[in-house]
mmCIF file of C-alpha atoms in Angstrom:
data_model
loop_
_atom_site.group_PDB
_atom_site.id
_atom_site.type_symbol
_atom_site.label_atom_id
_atom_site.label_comp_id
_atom_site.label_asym_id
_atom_site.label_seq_id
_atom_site.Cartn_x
_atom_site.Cartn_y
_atom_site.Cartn_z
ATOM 1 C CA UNK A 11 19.514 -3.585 -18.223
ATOM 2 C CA UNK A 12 20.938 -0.099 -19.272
ATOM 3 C CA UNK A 13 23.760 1.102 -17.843
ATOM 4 C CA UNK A 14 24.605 5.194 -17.997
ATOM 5 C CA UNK A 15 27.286 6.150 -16.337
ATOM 6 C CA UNK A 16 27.824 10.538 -16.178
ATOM 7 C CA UNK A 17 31.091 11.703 -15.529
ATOM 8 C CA UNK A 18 32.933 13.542 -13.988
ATOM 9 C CA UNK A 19 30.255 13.008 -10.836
ATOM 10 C CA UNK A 20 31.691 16.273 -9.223
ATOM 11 C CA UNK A 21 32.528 19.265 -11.120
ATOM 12 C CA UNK A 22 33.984 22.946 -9.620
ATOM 13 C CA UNK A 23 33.670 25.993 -11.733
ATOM 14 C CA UNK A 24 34.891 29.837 -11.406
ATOM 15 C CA UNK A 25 32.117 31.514 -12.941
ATOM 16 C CA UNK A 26 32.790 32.475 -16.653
ATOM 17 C CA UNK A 27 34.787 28.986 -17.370
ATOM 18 C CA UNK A 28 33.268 26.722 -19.745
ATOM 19 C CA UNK A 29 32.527 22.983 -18.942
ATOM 20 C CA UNK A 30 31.944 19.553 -20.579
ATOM 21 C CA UNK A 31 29.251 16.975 -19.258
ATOM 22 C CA UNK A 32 29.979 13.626 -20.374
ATOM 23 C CA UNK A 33 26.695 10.812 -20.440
ATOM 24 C CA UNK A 34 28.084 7.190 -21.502
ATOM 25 C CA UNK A 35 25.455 4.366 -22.293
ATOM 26 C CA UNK A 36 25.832 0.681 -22.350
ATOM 27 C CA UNK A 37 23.573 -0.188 -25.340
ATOM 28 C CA UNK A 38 21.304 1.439 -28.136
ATOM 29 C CA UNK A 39 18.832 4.131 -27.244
ATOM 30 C CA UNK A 40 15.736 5.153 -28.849
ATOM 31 C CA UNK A 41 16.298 8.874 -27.233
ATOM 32 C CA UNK A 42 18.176 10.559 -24.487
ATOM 33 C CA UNK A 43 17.092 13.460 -22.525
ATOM 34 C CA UNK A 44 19.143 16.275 -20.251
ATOM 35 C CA UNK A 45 18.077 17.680 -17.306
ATOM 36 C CA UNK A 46 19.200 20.263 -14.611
ATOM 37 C CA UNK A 47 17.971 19.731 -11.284
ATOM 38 C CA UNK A 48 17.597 22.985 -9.414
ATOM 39 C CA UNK A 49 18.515 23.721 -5.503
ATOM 40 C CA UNK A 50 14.923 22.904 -5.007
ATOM 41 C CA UNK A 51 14.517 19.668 -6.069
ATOM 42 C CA UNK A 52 12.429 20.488 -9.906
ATOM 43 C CA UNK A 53 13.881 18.980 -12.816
ATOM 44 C CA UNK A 54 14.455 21.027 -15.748
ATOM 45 C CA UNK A 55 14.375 19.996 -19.206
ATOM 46 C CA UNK A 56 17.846 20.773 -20.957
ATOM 47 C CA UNK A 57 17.418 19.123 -24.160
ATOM 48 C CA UNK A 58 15.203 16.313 -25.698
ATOM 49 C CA UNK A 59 18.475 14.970 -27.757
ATOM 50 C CA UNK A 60 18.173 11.564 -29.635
ATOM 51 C CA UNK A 61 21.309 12.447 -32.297
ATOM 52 C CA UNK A 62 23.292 14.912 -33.356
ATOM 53 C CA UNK A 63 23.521 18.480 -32.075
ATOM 54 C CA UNK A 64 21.078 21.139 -30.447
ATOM 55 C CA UNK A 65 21.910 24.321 -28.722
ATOM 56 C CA UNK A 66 20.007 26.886 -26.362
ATOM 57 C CA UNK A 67 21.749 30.135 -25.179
ATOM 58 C CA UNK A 68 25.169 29.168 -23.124
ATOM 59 C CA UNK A 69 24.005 25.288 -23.465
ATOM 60 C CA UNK A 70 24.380 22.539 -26.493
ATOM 61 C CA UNK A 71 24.369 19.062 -26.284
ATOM 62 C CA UNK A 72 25.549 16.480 -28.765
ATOM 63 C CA UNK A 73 24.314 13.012 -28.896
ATOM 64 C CA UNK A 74 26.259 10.396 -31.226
ATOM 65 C CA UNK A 75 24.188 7.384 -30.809
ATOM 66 C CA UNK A 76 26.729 4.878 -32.951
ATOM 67 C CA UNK A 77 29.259 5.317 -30.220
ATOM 68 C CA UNK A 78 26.760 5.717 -27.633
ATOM 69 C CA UNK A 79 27.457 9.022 -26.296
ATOM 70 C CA UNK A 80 26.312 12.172 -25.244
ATOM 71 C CA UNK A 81 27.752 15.231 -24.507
ATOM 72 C CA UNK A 82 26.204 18.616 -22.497
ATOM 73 C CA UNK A 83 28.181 21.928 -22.910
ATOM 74 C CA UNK A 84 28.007 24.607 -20.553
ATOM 75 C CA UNK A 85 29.874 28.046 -22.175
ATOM 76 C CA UNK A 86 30.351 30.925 -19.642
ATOM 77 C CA UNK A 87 28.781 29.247 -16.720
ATOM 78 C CA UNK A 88 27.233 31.306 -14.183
ATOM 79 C CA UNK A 89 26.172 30.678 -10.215
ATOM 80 C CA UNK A 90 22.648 29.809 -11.719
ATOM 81 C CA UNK A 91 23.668 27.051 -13.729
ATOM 82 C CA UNK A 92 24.741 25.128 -10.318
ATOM 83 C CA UNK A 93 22.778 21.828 -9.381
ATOM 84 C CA UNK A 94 23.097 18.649 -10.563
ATOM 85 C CA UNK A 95 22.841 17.791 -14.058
ATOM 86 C CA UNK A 96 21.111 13.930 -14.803
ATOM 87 C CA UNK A 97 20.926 12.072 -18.404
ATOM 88 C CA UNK A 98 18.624 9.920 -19.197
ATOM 89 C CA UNK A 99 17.818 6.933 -21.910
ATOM 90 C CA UNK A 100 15.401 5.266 -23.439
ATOM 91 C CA UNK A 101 16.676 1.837 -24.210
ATOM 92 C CA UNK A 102 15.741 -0.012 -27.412
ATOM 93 C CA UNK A 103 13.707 -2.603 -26.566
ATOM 94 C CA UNK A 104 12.629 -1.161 -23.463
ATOM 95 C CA UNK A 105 8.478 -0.327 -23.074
ATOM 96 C CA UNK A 106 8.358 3.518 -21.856
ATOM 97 C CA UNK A 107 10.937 3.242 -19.452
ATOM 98 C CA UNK A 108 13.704 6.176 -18.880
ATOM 99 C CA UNK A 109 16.968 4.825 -17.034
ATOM 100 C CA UNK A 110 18.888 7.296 -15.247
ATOM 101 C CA UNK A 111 22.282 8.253 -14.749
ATOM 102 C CA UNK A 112 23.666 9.153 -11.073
ATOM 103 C CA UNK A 113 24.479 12.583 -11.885
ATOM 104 C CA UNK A 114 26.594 15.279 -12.400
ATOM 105 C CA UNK A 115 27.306 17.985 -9.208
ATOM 106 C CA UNK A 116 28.401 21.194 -10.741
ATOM 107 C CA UNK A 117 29.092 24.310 -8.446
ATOM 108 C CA UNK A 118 29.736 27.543 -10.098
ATOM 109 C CA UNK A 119 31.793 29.732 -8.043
ATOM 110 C CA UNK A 120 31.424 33.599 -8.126
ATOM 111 C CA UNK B 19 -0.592 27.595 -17.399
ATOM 112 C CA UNK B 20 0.058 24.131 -18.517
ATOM 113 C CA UNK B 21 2.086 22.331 -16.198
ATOM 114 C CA UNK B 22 2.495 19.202 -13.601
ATOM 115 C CA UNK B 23 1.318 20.215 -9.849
ATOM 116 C CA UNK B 24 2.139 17.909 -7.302
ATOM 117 C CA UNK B 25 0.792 17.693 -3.715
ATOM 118 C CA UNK B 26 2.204 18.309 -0.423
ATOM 119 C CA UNK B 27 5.344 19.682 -1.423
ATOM 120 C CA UNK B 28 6.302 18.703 1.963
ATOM 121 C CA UNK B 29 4.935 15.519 4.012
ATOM 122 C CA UNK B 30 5.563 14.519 7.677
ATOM 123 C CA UNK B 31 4.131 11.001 8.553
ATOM 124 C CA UNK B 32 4.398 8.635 11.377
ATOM 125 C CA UNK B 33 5.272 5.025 11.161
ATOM 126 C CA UNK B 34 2.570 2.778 9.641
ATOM 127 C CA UNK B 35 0.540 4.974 7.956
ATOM 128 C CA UNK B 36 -0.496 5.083 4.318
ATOM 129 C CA UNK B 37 0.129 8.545 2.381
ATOM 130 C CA UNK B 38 -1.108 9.266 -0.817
ATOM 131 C CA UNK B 39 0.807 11.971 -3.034
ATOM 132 C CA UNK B 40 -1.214 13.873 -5.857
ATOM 133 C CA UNK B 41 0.385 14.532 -9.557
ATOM 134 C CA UNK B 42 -2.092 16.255 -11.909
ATOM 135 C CA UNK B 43 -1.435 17.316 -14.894
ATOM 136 C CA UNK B 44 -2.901 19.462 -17.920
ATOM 137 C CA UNK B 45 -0.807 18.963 -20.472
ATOM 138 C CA UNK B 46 -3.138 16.108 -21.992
ATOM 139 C CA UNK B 47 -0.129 13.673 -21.367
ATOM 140 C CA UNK B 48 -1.093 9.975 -22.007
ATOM 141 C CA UNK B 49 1.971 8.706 -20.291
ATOM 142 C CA UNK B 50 2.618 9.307 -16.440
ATOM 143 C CA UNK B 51 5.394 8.545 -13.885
ATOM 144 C CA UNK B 52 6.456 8.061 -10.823
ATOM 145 C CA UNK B 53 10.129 8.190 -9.417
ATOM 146 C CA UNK B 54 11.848 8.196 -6.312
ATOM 147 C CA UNK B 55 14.863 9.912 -5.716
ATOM 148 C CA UNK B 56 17.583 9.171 -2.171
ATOM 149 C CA UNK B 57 20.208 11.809 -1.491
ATOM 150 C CA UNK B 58 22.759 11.737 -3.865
ATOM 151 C CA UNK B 59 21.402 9.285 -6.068
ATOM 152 C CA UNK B 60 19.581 9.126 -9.763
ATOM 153 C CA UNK B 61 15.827 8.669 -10.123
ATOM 154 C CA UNK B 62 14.461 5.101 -9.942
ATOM 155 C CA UNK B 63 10.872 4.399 -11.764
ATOM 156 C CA UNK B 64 8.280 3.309 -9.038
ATOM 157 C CA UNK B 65 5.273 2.850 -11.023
ATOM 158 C CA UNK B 66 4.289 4.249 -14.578
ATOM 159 C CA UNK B 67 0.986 4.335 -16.771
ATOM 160 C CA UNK B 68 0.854 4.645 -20.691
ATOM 161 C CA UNK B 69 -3.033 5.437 -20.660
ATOM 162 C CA UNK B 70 -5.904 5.625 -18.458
ATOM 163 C CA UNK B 71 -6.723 2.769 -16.606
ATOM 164 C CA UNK B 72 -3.416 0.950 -16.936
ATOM 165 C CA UNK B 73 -0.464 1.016 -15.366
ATOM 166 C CA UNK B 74 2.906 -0.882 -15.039
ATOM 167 C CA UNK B 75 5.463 -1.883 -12.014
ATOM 168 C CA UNK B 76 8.795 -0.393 -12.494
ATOM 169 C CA UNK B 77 11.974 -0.838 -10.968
ATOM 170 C CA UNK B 78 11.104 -0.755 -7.300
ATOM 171 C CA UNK B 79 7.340 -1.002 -6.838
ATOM 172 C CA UNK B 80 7.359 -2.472 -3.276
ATOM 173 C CA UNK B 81 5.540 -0.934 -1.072
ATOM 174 C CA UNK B 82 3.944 1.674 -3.374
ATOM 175 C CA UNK B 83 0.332 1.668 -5.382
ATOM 176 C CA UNK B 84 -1.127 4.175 -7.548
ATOM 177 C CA UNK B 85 -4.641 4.362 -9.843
ATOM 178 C CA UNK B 86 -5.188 5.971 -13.201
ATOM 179 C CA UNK B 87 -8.978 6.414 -13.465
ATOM 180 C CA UNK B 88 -8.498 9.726 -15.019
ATOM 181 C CA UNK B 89 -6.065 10.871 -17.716
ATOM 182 C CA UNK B 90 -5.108 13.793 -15.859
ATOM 183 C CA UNK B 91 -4.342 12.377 -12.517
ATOM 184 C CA UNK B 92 -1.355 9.314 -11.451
ATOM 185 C CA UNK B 93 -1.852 9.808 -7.383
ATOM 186 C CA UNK B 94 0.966 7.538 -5.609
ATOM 187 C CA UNK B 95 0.066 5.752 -2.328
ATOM 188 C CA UNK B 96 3.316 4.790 0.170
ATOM 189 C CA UNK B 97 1.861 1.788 2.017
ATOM 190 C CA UNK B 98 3.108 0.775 5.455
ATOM 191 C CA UNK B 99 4.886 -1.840 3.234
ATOM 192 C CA UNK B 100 7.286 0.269 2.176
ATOM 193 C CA UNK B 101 10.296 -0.158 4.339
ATOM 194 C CA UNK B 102 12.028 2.911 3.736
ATOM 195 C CA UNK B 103 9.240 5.642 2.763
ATOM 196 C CA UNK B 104 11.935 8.636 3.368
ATOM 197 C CA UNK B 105 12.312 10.152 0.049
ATOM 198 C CA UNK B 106 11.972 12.786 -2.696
ATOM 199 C CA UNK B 107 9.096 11.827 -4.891
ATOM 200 C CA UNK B 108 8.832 13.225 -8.645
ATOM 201 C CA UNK B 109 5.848 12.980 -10.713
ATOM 202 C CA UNK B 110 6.559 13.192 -14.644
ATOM 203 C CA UNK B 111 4.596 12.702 -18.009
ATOM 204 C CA UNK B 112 4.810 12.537 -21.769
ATOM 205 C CA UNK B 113 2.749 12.704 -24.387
ATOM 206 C CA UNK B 114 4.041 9.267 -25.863
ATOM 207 C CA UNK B 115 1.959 6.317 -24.595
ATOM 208 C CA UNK B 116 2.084 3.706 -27.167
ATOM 209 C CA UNK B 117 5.485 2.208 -25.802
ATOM 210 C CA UNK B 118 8.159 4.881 -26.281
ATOM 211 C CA UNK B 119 9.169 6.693 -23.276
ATOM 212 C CA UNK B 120 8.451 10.179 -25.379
ATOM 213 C CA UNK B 121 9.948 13.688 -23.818
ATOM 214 C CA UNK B 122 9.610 13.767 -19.699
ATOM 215 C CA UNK B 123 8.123 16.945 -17.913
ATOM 216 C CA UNK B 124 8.452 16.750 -14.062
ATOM 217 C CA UNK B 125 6.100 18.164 -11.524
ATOM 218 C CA UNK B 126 7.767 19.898 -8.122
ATOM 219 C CA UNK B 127 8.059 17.048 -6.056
ATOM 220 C CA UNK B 128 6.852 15.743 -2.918
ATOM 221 C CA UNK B 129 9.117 15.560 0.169
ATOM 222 C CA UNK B 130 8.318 12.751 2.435
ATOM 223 C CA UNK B 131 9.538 12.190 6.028
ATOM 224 C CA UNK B 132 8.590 9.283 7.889
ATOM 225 C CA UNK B 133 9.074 9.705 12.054
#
């Protein structure tokens, strides 16, 4: 199946820095979602992010599909934006199934 | 509001008992799902369901059943089968159900703990 592989798994911010969220994937994807997953457990819809570019407030993300990519910027992080931040795929091919990456650990410092 | 509700947020349960979790939504979804998350790990797909009265194994399946007799509602049942029950569970949907795996919305979770 699907690999996606999310780097760097561990990320530690001062708050104000800006960061870069890197989702790799293994084959061609129909669409590819972001999510932040809060200290609580929910999972929060980021962006809904087959190609190219989308942005909302201090976040964009940039999928290029071709080189099977995807890319989640955070501008002037803040202590809310800590949690753990997943991609996921939907594989050509594949029938309604979402593969997941590990994810990505980010702790904003104050 | 429209949304996903899921049910107990928090489970305790002893050794060889079924539980059933509840995921209801009213966001006139077709598509529903069911994942299981372990500390420090990604989601992995349990069961899913594409339209009422249908549903599919996914990656892990073992130990789990669910129903869909009603579009709104994808209830999950850990069986005794299931040799390691301890998890977070998350309900999702979408409103694709003719194959595509469309935009996910997740519910709250369910925390279970098995004594």
């Amino acid at each position: 199946g699907i690999q996606v592989e999310q780097s760097p798994p561990d990320l530690i911010l001062q708050e104000g820095a800006n960061s870069t969220l890197r989702c790799n994937f293994s084959d061609s994807v129909n669409n590819l979602q972001w999510f932040h997953q809060n200290p609580w457990g929910q999972l929060i819809n980021l962006f809904y992010i087959p190609s190219g570019t989308k942005q909302n407030g201090r976040l964009s993300a940039t999928t290029v599909a071709t080189e099977r990519y995807s890319l989640l910027y955070i501008s002037s992080s803040q202590t809310t934006d800590s949690g753990v931040y997943f991609c996921a795929v939907d594989p050509t091919g594949a029938n309604s199934k979402l593969t997941f990456g590990k994810g990505i650990t980010l702790s904003v410092r104050p | 509001d429209g949304g996903i509700t899921q049910s107990p947020k928090y489970l305790f349960r002893k050794e060889g008992q079924n539980v059933t979790l509840s995921c209801e939504q009213n966001l006139n979804h077709d598509a529903m799902y069911w994942y299981r998350q372990d500390p420090g790990q990604g989601l992995r797909l349990i069961y899913y369901s594409q339209i009422v009265n249908d549903f599919q194994k996914g990656d892990i399946a073992e130990g789990y059943s669910v129903s869909r007799e009603k579009k709104e509602s994808f209830p999950l049942t850990v069986t005794s089968a299931q040799k390691n029950p301890t998890a977070f569970y998350l309900c999702a949907s979408s409103p694709a159900g003719t194959g595509r795996a469309g935009e996910l919305f997740f519910g709250e979770g369910s925390r279970l703990t098995v004594l």
